[in-house]
Amino acid sequence: MAEIDKIAAELRPRSGKSSARAARRAGQIPGVLYGGEGPPLAIALNRRELDRELAKGRFSTRLLDLEVDGKVERVLPREVQFHVVTDQPLHADFMRLTAGASVTVMVPVHFVNEVDSPGIKLGGVLNVVRHRVEFRCRADQIPEFITVDLAGRAIGDSIHISAVKLPEGVTPTITDRDFTIATIAAPTLKLEIETPAAAAVTPEAAAAATPAPAAPGKG
Amino acid sequence: MLQPNRTKYRKAFKGRIHGNAKGATSLNFGAFGLKAMEPERVSARQLEAARRAIVRHMKRQGKMWIRVFPDVPVSKKPTEVRMGKGKGTPELWVVRVKPGRILFELDGVSPAVAKEACELGAAKLPIACKFIVRPTEA
């Protein structure tokens, strides 16, 4: 098992938006620690430390040791919220893990042997349907990634979960069907030559094509 | 150019664009994308210009997705017409874009080509945009 990183946090005195905003003003990232046997705790993380862990990748499938006021707990990050414009982290959720706990995690998919795929050689595009797949497994056996072999795949082929060799003890949460992970599609990009007829379509023409609106009904 | 096939009403209010995008703020399909940083009405013509710039730079490789659709009609009065006498005729279709909205997604090309293509596409749009990459998973 990979080395477990340690991340420090402070207790926040209160929960709620005012406390979260105060933490952000102080250069910290508000978060919450829940699950296991302890009570849910409002915490604040060091922004730089969290950024460093996020940059390492696989943040949501890696176990961490979270030190809150001197007490170290084994946790699994469950969610990080990001600002929609700046993409800076706004909040982080951590779940306490108990011994032998099983968890549901989203595991990234890696694709190998793209050069051995006749479909991709012919200009096909690997269309990834699921960049991550949800699995249920023990917390200490979370796979880093699952590998999909593209060797011998032609344009039009679909790669389903049944074609992927999964580690022992790891089961997909979707069990009712053999779901698709990726397909090899023909390239859809074309350098189109604009036709005069296509260019002449205006909103006025589209409006003319619309049926008369129904009689307004009130109440 | 993108436009609705049929609409319930011919003309729409101008409206105002408030706040940040609530949906379509992260990549859903491709590995790269172009994210709006400012609020603005983007016309179908501008979107088409951006799409062409991106596609041409990708040179028939890869795949792209357009995550917005211009479905708001904008009306204009003819030149040298006095004010009043009703609203003008619909002239163009726009999409109201909020900051944080993903406009285009790309996949199947190298990061360098995707970045250059997105920069060329962003130059055709009336708003500041940024190039985004799917976060590393491993």
mmCIF file of C-alpha atoms in Angstrom:
data_model
loop_
_atom_site.group_PDB
_atom_site.id
_atom_site.type_symbol
_atom_site.label_atom_id
_atom_site.label_comp_id
_atom_site.label_asym_id
_atom_site.label_seq_id
_atom_site.Cartn_x
_atom_site.Cartn_y
_atom_site.Cartn_z
ATOM 1 C CA MET A 1 0.000 0.000 0.000
ATOM 2 C CA ALA A 2 1.212 3.458 -0.827
ATOM 3 C CA GLU A 3 2.536 5.798 1.825
ATOM 4 C CA ILE A 4 -0.176 7.744 3.596
ATOM 5 C CA ASP A 5 0.236 11.500 3.619
ATOM 6 C CA LYS A 6 -0.484 13.609 6.648
ATOM 7 C CA ILE A 7 -2.472 16.826 6.599
ATOM 8 C CA ALA A 8 -3.062 19.159 9.524
ATOM 9 C CA ALA A 9 -6.297 20.916 10.416
ATOM 10 C CA GLU A 10 -7.644 23.153 13.141
ATOM 11 C CA LEU A 11 -11.020 22.951 14.793
ATOM 12 C CA ARG A 12 -13.444 25.674 13.802
ATOM 13 C CA PRO A 13 -15.438 26.977 16.747
ATOM 14 C CA ARG A 14 -18.727 27.116 14.869
ATOM 15 C CA SER A 15 -20.231 25.683 11.718
ATOM 16 C CA GLY A 16 -22.146 27.678 9.120
ATOM 17 C CA LYS A 17 -21.322 30.221 6.468
ATOM 18 C CA SER A 18 -19.973 32.942 8.766
ATOM 19 C CA SER A 19 -17.421 30.585 10.265
ATOM 20 C CA ALA A 20 -16.524 29.216 6.813
ATOM 21 C CA ARG A 21 -16.069 32.713 5.419
ATOM 22 C CA ALA A 22 -13.957 33.719 8.412
ATOM 23 C CA ALA A 23 -11.697 30.730 7.753
ATOM 24 C CA ARG A 24 -11.342 31.693 4.085
ATOM 25 C CA ARG A 25 -10.500 35.275 5.055
ATOM 26 C CA ALA A 26 -7.764 33.876 7.293
ATOM 27 C CA GLY A 27 -6.265 31.998 4.320
ATOM 28 C CA GLN A 28 -7.677 28.627 5.308
ATOM 29 C CA ILE A 29 -10.102 26.240 3.641
ATOM 30 C CA PRO A 30 -13.136 25.262 5.714
ATOM 31 C CA GLY A 31 -14.006 21.609 5.876
ATOM 32 C CA VAL A 32 -15.868 18.971 7.804
ATOM 33 C CA LEU A 33 -14.826 15.645 9.306
ATOM 34 C CA TYR A 34 -17.578 13.113 9.801
ATOM 35 C CA GLY A 35 -18.354 9.398 9.959
ATOM 36 C CA GLY A 36 -16.841 6.687 12.090
ATOM 37 C CA GLU A 37 -17.522 6.837 15.779
ATOM 38 C CA GLY A 38 -16.773 10.477 16.579
ATOM 39 C CA PRO A 39 -19.062 13.466 16.185
ATOM 40 C CA PRO A 40 -18.965 15.593 13.037
ATOM 41 C CA LEU A 41 -16.348 18.317 13.412
ATOM 42 C CA ALA A 42 -16.035 21.633 11.599
ATOM 43 C CA ILE A 43 -12.387 22.040 10.665
ATOM 44 C CA ALA A 44 -10.158 24.471 8.797
ATOM 45 C CA LEU A 45 -7.258 23.341 6.616
ATOM 46 C CA ASN A 46 -4.150 25.164 5.545
ATOM 47 C CA ARG A 47 -4.732 26.311 1.960
ATOM 48 C CA ARG A 48 -1.182 25.596 0.820
ATOM 49 C CA GLU A 49 -1.201 22.103 2.308
ATOM 50 C CA LEU A 50 -4.527 21.268 0.646
ATOM 51 C CA ASP A 51 -3.327 22.651 -2.702
ATOM 52 C CA ARG A 52 -0.247 20.454 -2.469
ATOM 53 C CA GLU A 53 -2.337 17.341 -1.821
ATOM 54 C CA LEU A 54 -4.725 18.220 -4.659
ATOM 55 C CA ALA A 55 -1.808 18.693 -7.047
ATOM 56 C CA LYS A 56 -0.551 15.191 -6.267
ATOM 57 C CA GLY A 57 -3.707 13.836 -7.933
ATOM 58 C CA ARG A 58 -6.081 11.012 -6.965
ATOM 59 C CA PHE A 59 -7.191 13.105 -4.003
ATOM 60 C CA SER A 60 -10.561 11.408 -3.562
ATOM 61 C CA THR A 61 -9.203 7.833 -3.648
ATOM 62 C CA ARG A 62 -6.156 8.296 -1.418
ATOM 63 C CA LEU A 63 -6.259 7.711 2.341
ATOM 64 C CA LEU A 64 -4.908 10.526 4.480
ATOM 65 C CA ASP A 65 -3.959 10.979 8.097
ATOM 66 C CA LEU A 66 -5.783 14.073 9.284
ATOM 67 C CA GLU A 67 -4.387 15.688 12.396
ATOM 68 C CA VAL A 68 -7.029 17.739 14.195
ATOM 69 C CA ASP A 69 -5.739 19.482 17.290
ATOM 70 C CA GLY A 70 -3.094 16.842 17.911
ATOM 71 C CA LYS A 71 -5.324 13.809 17.330
ATOM 72 C CA VAL A 72 -4.558 11.849 14.147
ATOM 73 C CA GLU A 73 -7.384 10.066 12.344
ATOM 74 C CA ARG A 74 -7.358 7.975 9.165
ATOM 75 C CA VAL A 75 -9.695 9.644 6.665
ATOM 76 C CA LEU A 76 -10.847 9.460 3.072
ATOM 77 C CA PRO A 77 -11.530 12.767 1.280
ATOM 78 C CA ARG A 78 -15.112 12.607 0.008
ATOM 79 C CA GLU A 79 -15.632 15.917 -1.747
ATOM 80 C CA VAL A 80 -13.848 19.142 -2.585
ATOM 81 C CA GLN A 81 -15.912 22.080 -3.745
ATOM 82 C CA PHE A 82 -14.273 24.526 -6.134
ATOM 83 C CA HIS A 83 -15.169 28.085 -7.071
ATOM 84 C CA VAL A 84 -16.798 27.964 -10.496
ATOM 85 C CA VAL A 85 -14.797 30.876 -11.912
ATOM 86 C CA THR A 86 -11.451 30.807 -10.135
ATOM 87 C CA ASP A 87 -11.324 27.003 -9.601
ATOM 88 C CA GLN A 88 -9.918 27.580 -6.111
ATOM 89 C CA PRO A 89 -10.987 25.073 -3.418
ATOM 90 C CA LEU A 90 -13.823 26.368 -1.220
ATOM 91 C CA HIS A 91 -14.583 23.454 1.072
ATOM 92 C CA ALA A 92 -13.428 19.903 1.725
ATOM 93 C CA ASP A 93 -15.231 16.901 3.238
ATOM 94 C CA PHE A 94 -13.381 14.080 4.988
ATOM 95 C CA MET A 95 -14.830 10.789 6.203
ATOM 96 C CA ARG A 96 -13.353 8.909 9.174
ATOM 97 C CA LEU A 97 -12.527 5.291 8.449
ATOM 98 C CA THR A 98 -12.892 2.429 10.856
ATOM 99 C CA ALA A 99 -10.912 -0.802 10.590
ATOM 100 C CA GLY A 100 -12.108 -2.968 7.702
ATOM 101 C CA ALA A 101 -14.610 -0.383 6.475
ATOM 102 C CA SER A 102 -15.820 -0.692 2.901
ATOM 103 C CA VAL A 103 -16.335 2.422 0.866
ATOM 104 C CA THR A 104 -17.819 3.469 -2.444
ATOM 105 C CA VAL A 105 -15.254 5.388 -4.469
ATOM 106 C CA MET A 106 -14.868 6.763 -7.968
ATOM 107 C CA VAL A 107 -11.699 5.247 -9.458
ATOM 108 C CA PRO A 108 -10.014 6.847 -12.479
ATOM 109 C CA VAL A 109 -9.678 4.883 -15.720
ATOM 110 C CA HIS A 110 -6.360 4.685 -17.554
ATOM 111 C CA PHE A 111 -6.097 3.723 -21.210
ATOM 112 C CA VAL A 112 -3.011 1.881 -22.486
ATOM 113 C CA ASN A 113 -1.736 0.635 -25.855
ATOM 114 C CA GLU A 114 -3.375 3.397 -27.890
ATOM 115 C CA VAL A 115 -0.681 2.911 -30.529
ATOM 116 C CA ASP A 116 -1.712 -0.737 -30.955
ATOM 117 C CA SER A 117 -5.322 0.156 -31.719
ATOM 118 C CA PRO A 118 -6.051 -0.028 -35.472
ATOM 119 C CA GLY A 119 -9.070 2.248 -34.956
ATOM 120 C CA ILE A 120 -7.007 5.060 -33.442
ATOM 121 C CA LYS A 121 -4.298 4.578 -36.101
ATOM 122 C CA LEU A 122 -6.953 5.167 -38.763
ATOM 123 C CA GLY A 123 -7.912 8.488 -37.190
ATOM 124 C CA GLY A 124 -10.586 7.284 -34.779
ATOM 125 C CA VAL A 125 -11.054 9.101 -31.489
ATOM 126 C CA LEU A 126 -11.124 7.463 -28.113
ATOM 127 C CA ASN A 127 -14.469 8.635 -26.750
ATOM 128 C CA VAL A 128 -14.305 8.180 -23.008
ATOM 129 C CA VAL A 129 -17.816 7.559 -21.699
ATOM 130 C CA ARG A 130 -16.702 7.210 -18.073
ATOM 131 C CA HIS A 131 -13.517 8.929 -16.963
ATOM 132 C CA ARG A 132 -14.098 7.444 -13.508
ATOM 133 C CA VAL A 133 -15.989 4.317 -12.479
ATOM 134 C CA GLU A 134 -17.724 3.803 -9.144
ATOM 135 C CA PHE A 135 -16.542 0.785 -7.179
ATOM 136 C CA ARG A 136 -17.184 -0.712 -3.769
ATOM 137 C CA CYS A 137 -14.147 -2.053 -1.944
ATOM 138 C CA ARG A 138 -12.327 -2.064 1.368
ATOM 139 C CA ALA A 139 -10.884 1.323 2.267
ATOM 140 C CA ASP A 140 -7.355 -0.055 2.407
ATOM 141 C CA GLN A 141 -7.693 -1.724 -1.003
ATOM 142 C CA ILE A 142 -8.796 1.210 -3.146
ATOM 143 C CA PRO A 143 -7.130 0.746 -6.564
ATOM 144 C CA GLU A 144 -5.094 3.686 -7.852
ATOM 145 C CA PHE A 145 -6.718 3.283 -11.248
ATOM 146 C CA ILE A 146 -8.177 0.643 -13.517
ATOM 147 C CA THR A 147 -6.480 -0.095 -16.800
ATOM 148 C CA VAL A 148 -8.234 -0.487 -20.129
ATOM 149 C CA ASP A 149 -6.224 -2.113 -22.921
ATOM 150 C CA LEU A 150 -6.952 -0.635 -26.346
ATOM 151 C CA ALA A 151 -4.856 -3.104 -28.346
ATOM 152 C CA GLY A 152 -6.757 -4.482 -31.334
ATOM 153 C CA ARG A 153 -9.713 -2.122 -30.990
ATOM 154 C CA ALA A 154 -11.223 -0.818 -34.232
ATOM 155 C CA ILE A 155 -13.492 2.131 -35.049
ATOM 156 C CA GLY A 156 -16.966 1.411 -33.707
ATOM 157 C CA ASP A 157 -15.782 -0.853 -30.900
ATOM 158 C CA SER A 158 -17.114 -0.358 -27.378
ATOM 159 C CA ILE A 159 -15.182 -1.300 -24.274
ATOM 160 C CA HIS A 160 -17.410 -2.526 -21.467
ATOM 161 C CA ILE A 161 -16.627 -3.143 -17.806
ATOM 162 C CA SER A 162 -16.593 -6.905 -18.434
ATOM 163 C CA ALA A 163 -13.476 -6.414 -20.599
ATOM 164 C CA VAL A 164 -11.532 -4.869 -17.710
ATOM 165 C CA LYS A 165 -9.555 -6.987 -15.277
ATOM 166 C CA LEU A 166 -10.450 -5.737 -11.811
ATOM 167 C CA PRO A 167 -8.353 -6.236 -8.670
ATOM 168 C CA GLU A 168 -9.658 -8.748 -6.140
ATOM 169 C CA GLY A 169 -12.283 -7.419 -3.740
ATOM 170 C CA VAL A 170 -13.246 -4.546 -6.028
ATOM 171 C CA THR A 171 -16.768 -4.648 -7.463
ATOM 172 C CA PRO A 172 -18.541 -2.064 -9.569
ATOM 173 C CA THR A 173 -21.646 -0.555 -7.986
ATOM 174 C CA ILE A 174 -23.543 -0.870 -11.263
ATOM 175 C CA THR A 175 -24.335 -4.563 -11.414
ATOM 176 C CA ASP A 176 -27.506 -4.726 -13.510
ATOM 177 C CA ARG A 177 -25.775 -4.194 -16.850
ATOM 178 C CA ASP A 178 -22.434 -4.421 -18.630
ATOM 179 C CA PHE A 179 -21.896 -0.663 -18.878
ATOM 180 C CA THR A 180 -19.661 1.053 -21.405
ATOM 181 C CA ILE A 181 -16.412 2.721 -20.371
ATOM 182 C CA ALA A 182 -15.261 3.990 -23.757
ATOM 183 C CA THR A 183 -15.873 3.722 -27.457
ATOM 184 C CA ILE A 184 -13.685 4.314 -30.479
ATOM 185 C CA ALA A 185 -15.551 6.758 -32.631
ATOM 186 C CA ALA A 186 -14.902 8.007 -36.122
ATOM 187 C CA PRO A 187 -13.618 11.619 -36.073
ATOM 188 C CA THR A 188 -16.546 14.005 -36.340
ATOM 189 C CA LEU A 189 -14.606 17.114 -37.205
ATOM 190 C CA LYS A 190 -15.001 18.337 -40.745
ATOM 191 C CA LEU A 191 -13.866 21.509 -42.416
ATOM 192 C CA GLU A 192 -17.261 22.526 -43.672
ATOM 193 C CA ILE A 193 -17.849 24.673 -46.714
ATOM 194 C CA GLU A 194 -20.598 27.101 -45.879
ATOM 195 C CA THR A 195 -23.463 26.938 -48.350
ATOM 196 C CA PRO A 196 -25.334 30.158 -49.215
ATOM 197 C CA ALA A 197 -28.640 28.516 -48.218
ATOM 198 C CA ALA A 198 -27.352 27.691 -44.749
ATOM 199 C CA ALA A 199 -26.022 31.196 -44.290
ATOM 200 C CA ALA A 200 -29.330 32.761 -45.249
ATOM 201 C CA VAL A 201 -31.222 31.287 -42.279
ATOM 202 C CA THR A 202 -32.125 34.137 -39.956
ATOM 203 C CA PRO A 203 -34.117 34.303 -36.742
ATOM 204 C CA GLU A 204 -36.900 35.844 -38.814
ATOM 205 C CA ALA A 205 -37.040 32.711 -40.975
ATOM 206 C CA ALA A 206 -37.000 30.460 -37.895
ATOM 207 C CA ALA A 207 -39.745 32.531 -36.325
ATOM 208 C CA ALA A 208 -41.780 32.232 -39.510
ATOM 209 C CA ALA A 209 -41.461 28.451 -39.273
ATOM 210 C CA THR A 210 -42.848 28.404 -35.740
ATOM 211 C CA PRO A 211 -46.510 27.597 -35.295
ATOM 212 C CA ALA A 212 -48.836 30.278 -34.004
ATOM 213 C CA PRO A 213 -48.625 30.458 -30.206
ATOM 214 C CA ALA A 214 -51.480 28.889 -28.306
ATOM 215 C CA ALA A 215 -54.159 31.213 -26.991
ATOM 216 C CA PRO A 216 -52.984 32.654 -23.696
ATOM 217 C CA GLY A 217 -54.695 30.953 -20.795
ATOM 218 C CA LYS A 218 -54.768 32.571 -17.398
ATOM 219 C CA GLY A 219 -54.980 30.718 -14.084
ATOM 220 C CA MET B 1 -24.947 28.492 -37.126
ATOM 221 C CA LEU B 2 -26.813 27.207 -34.109
ATOM 222 C CA GLN B 3 -30.423 28.281 -33.714
ATOM 223 C CA PRO B 4 -33.669 26.744 -32.493
ATOM 224 C CA ASN B 5 -35.853 24.873 -34.975
ATOM 225 C CA ARG B 6 -38.998 26.377 -33.516
ATOM 226 C CA THR B 7 -39.773 28.679 -30.645
ATOM 227 C CA LYS B 8 -42.812 29.267 -28.479
ATOM 228 C CA TYR B 9 -42.506 33.070 -28.706
ATOM 229 C CA ARG B 10 -40.870 35.144 -31.418
ATOM 230 C CA LYS B 11 -39.332 37.857 -29.236
ATOM 231 C CA ALA B 12 -37.706 37.857 -25.818
ATOM 232 C CA PHE B 13 -36.901 40.489 -23.209
ATOM 233 C CA LYS B 14 -33.334 41.714 -23.156
ATOM 234 C CA GLY B 15 -32.778 40.508 -19.587
ATOM 235 C CA ARG B 16 -29.742 40.956 -17.371
ATOM 236 C CA ILE B 17 -27.049 38.440 -16.492
ATOM 237 C CA HIS B 18 -26.510 38.133 -12.749
ATOM 238 C CA GLY B 19 -24.240 35.894 -10.727
ATOM 239 C CA ASN B 20 -22.092 32.944 -11.664
ATOM 240 C CA ALA B 21 -23.033 29.802 -13.572
ATOM 241 C CA LYS B 22 -24.737 27.128 -11.504
ATOM 242 C CA GLY B 23 -24.365 24.266 -13.947
ATOM 243 C CA ALA B 24 -22.045 23.239 -16.778
ATOM 244 C CA THR B 25 -19.078 24.505 -14.767
ATOM 245 C CA SER B 26 -16.874 21.423 -15.080
ATOM 246 C CA LEU B 27 -15.750 19.212 -17.942
ATOM 247 C CA ASN B 28 -18.248 16.477 -18.775
ATOM 248 C CA PHE B 29 -17.015 15.032 -22.059
ATOM 249 C CA GLY B 30 -13.508 15.988 -23.084
ATOM 250 C CA ALA B 31 -10.124 16.425 -21.484
ATOM 251 C CA PHE B 32 -9.841 20.145 -22.278
ATOM 252 C CA GLY B 33 -12.273 23.026 -22.282
ATOM 253 C CA LEU B 34 -12.859 26.733 -22.600
ATOM 254 C CA LYS B 35 -14.479 28.430 -19.623
ATOM 255 C CA ALA B 36 -16.166 31.852 -19.654
ATOM 256 C CA MET B 37 -14.836 34.313 -17.076
ATOM 257 C CA GLU B 38 -17.287 37.171 -17.711
ATOM 258 C CA PRO B 39 -21.044 37.545 -18.182
ATOM 259 C CA GLU B 40 -22.134 38.436 -21.724
ATOM 260 C CA ARG B 41 -24.591 37.602 -24.469
ATOM 261 C CA VAL B 42 -22.721 35.504 -27.028
ATOM 262 C CA SER B 43 -24.240 35.349 -30.494
ATOM 263 C CA ALA B 44 -24.555 32.281 -32.712
ATOM 264 C CA ARG B 45 -22.233 33.973 -35.204
ATOM 265 C CA GLN B 46 -19.515 34.435 -32.579
ATOM 266 C CA LEU B 47 -19.910 30.831 -31.425
ATOM 267 C CA GLU B 48 -19.630 29.599 -34.990
ATOM 268 C CA ALA B 49 -16.501 31.700 -35.572
ATOM 269 C CA ALA B 50 -14.952 30.269 -32.410
ATOM 270 C CA ARG B 51 -15.950 26.731 -33.369
ATOM 271 C CA ARG B 52 -14.361 27.101 -36.803
ATOM 272 C CA ALA B 53 -11.163 28.526 -35.379
ATOM 273 C CA ILE B 54 -10.898 25.607 -32.965
ATOM 274 C CA VAL B 55 -11.753 22.928 -35.538
ATOM 275 C CA ARG B 56 -9.325 24.325 -38.097
ATOM 276 C CA HIS B 57 -6.500 24.369 -35.620
ATOM 277 C CA MET B 58 -7.263 20.764 -34.646
ATOM 278 C CA LYS B 59 -6.865 19.746 -38.318
ATOM 279 C CA ARG B 60 -9.565 17.081 -38.509
ATOM 280 C CA GLN B 61 -8.292 15.312 -35.442
ATOM 281 C CA GLY B 62 -9.997 14.846 -32.124
ATOM 282 C CA LYS B 63 -13.514 15.633 -31.087
ATOM 283 C CA MET B 64 -15.253 18.718 -29.804
ATOM 284 C CA TRP B 65 -18.440 19.498 -27.946
ATOM 285 C CA ILE B 66 -20.347 22.792 -27.749
ATOM 286 C CA ARG B 67 -21.856 23.173 -24.296
ATOM 287 C CA VAL B 68 -24.046 26.230 -24.985
ATOM 288 C CA PHE B 69 -26.951 26.857 -27.342
ATOM 289 C CA PRO B 70 -28.070 30.288 -28.551
ATOM 290 C CA ASP B 71 -31.823 30.219 -27.965
ATOM 291 C CA VAL B 72 -32.586 33.847 -27.068
ATOM 292 C CA PRO B 73 -33.796 35.953 -30.009
ATOM 293 C CA VAL B 74 -32.490 39.529 -30.144
ATOM 294 C CA SER B 75 -34.538 42.084 -32.057
ATOM 295 C CA LYS B 76 -33.336 45.233 -33.778
ATOM 296 C CA LYS B 77 -35.041 48.213 -35.341
ATOM 297 C CA PRO B 78 -34.116 49.162 -38.900
ATOM 298 C CA THR B 79 -31.863 52.179 -39.390
ATOM 299 C CA GLU B 80 -33.428 55.652 -39.578
ATOM 300 C CA VAL B 81 -36.607 54.556 -37.871
ATOM 301 C CA ARG B 82 -38.154 56.700 -35.148
ATOM 302 C CA MET B 83 -38.519 55.242 -31.693
ATOM 303 C CA GLY B 84 -41.790 53.619 -30.768
ATOM 304 C CA LYS B 85 -44.199 51.717 -32.990
ATOM 305 C CA GLY B 86 -43.378 48.447 -31.297
ATOM 306 C CA LYS B 87 -40.442 46.130 -30.877
ATOM 307 C CA GLY B 88 -38.157 45.460 -33.840
ATOM 308 C CA THR B 89 -37.812 42.248 -35.767
ATOM 309 C CA PRO B 90 -35.644 39.341 -34.494
ATOM 310 C CA GLU B 91 -32.194 39.606 -36.028
ATOM 311 C CA LEU B 92 -29.918 37.168 -34.242
ATOM 312 C CA TRP B 93 -29.769 34.409 -31.660
ATOM 313 C CA VAL B 94 -27.705 34.662 -28.521
ATOM 314 C CA VAL B 95 -26.913 32.658 -25.412
ATOM 315 C CA ARG B 96 -26.696 34.349 -22.036
ATOM 316 C CA VAL B 97 -23.361 33.178 -20.643
ATOM 317 C CA LYS B 98 -22.553 33.460 -16.949
ATOM 318 C CA PRO B 99 -19.003 33.394 -15.530
ATOM 319 C CA GLY B 100 -17.818 29.834 -14.928
ATOM 320 C CA ARG B 101 -19.761 28.306 -17.813
ATOM 321 C CA ILE B 102 -17.954 25.803 -20.035
ATOM 322 C CA LEU B 103 -18.404 26.844 -23.662
ATOM 323 C CA PHE B 104 -16.443 24.202 -25.576
ATOM 324 C CA GLU B 105 -14.841 20.876 -24.746
ATOM 325 C CA LEU B 106 -12.138 19.098 -26.748
ATOM 326 C CA ASP B 107 -10.548 15.686 -26.685
ATOM 327 C CA GLY B 108 -8.298 13.504 -28.811
ATOM 328 C CA VAL B 109 -5.572 16.113 -29.366
ATOM 329 C CA SER B 110 -2.396 16.978 -27.505
ATOM 330 C CA PRO B 111 -2.605 19.535 -24.664
ATOM 331 C CA ALA B 112 -0.506 22.011 -26.663
ATOM 332 C CA VAL B 113 -2.803 21.816 -29.719
ATOM 333 C CA ALA B 114 -5.903 22.048 -27.513
ATOM 334 C CA LYS B 115 -4.559 25.142 -25.739
ATOM 335 C CA GLU B 116 -3.662 26.903 -28.980
ATOM 336 C CA ALA B 117 -7.039 25.985 -30.509
ATOM 337 C CA CYS B 118 -8.898 27.294 -27.479
ATOM 338 C CA GLU B 119 -6.914 30.532 -27.500
ATOM 339 C CA LEU B 120 -7.778 31.063 -31.162
ATOM 340 C CA GLY B 121 -11.439 30.302 -30.415
ATOM 341 C CA ALA B 122 -11.507 32.598 -27.387
ATOM 342 C CA ALA B 123 -10.269 35.456 -29.579
ATOM 343 C CA LYS B 124 -13.544 35.221 -31.546
ATOM 344 C CA LEU B 125 -15.688 35.627 -28.426
ATOM 345 C CA PRO B 126 -16.699 38.889 -26.718
ATOM 346 C CA ILE B 127 -15.621 37.663 -23.283
ATOM 347 C CA ALA B 128 -12.485 36.686 -21.433
ATOM 348 C CA CYS B 129 -12.131 32.916 -21.277
ATOM 349 C CA LYS B 130 -9.680 30.490 -19.786
ATOM 350 C CA PHE B 131 -8.345 27.162 -20.964
ATOM 351 C CA ILE B 132 -9.013 24.357 -18.517
ATOM 352 C CA VAL B 133 -7.719 20.802 -18.305
ATOM 353 C CA ARG B 134 -9.311 17.796 -16.620
ATOM 354 C CA PRO B 135 -7.583 17.403 -13.234
ATOM 355 C CA THR B 136 -4.927 14.727 -13.081
ATOM 356 C CA GLU B 137 -6.265 11.533 -11.591
ATOM 357 C CA ALA B 138 -3.011 9.644 -11.179
#
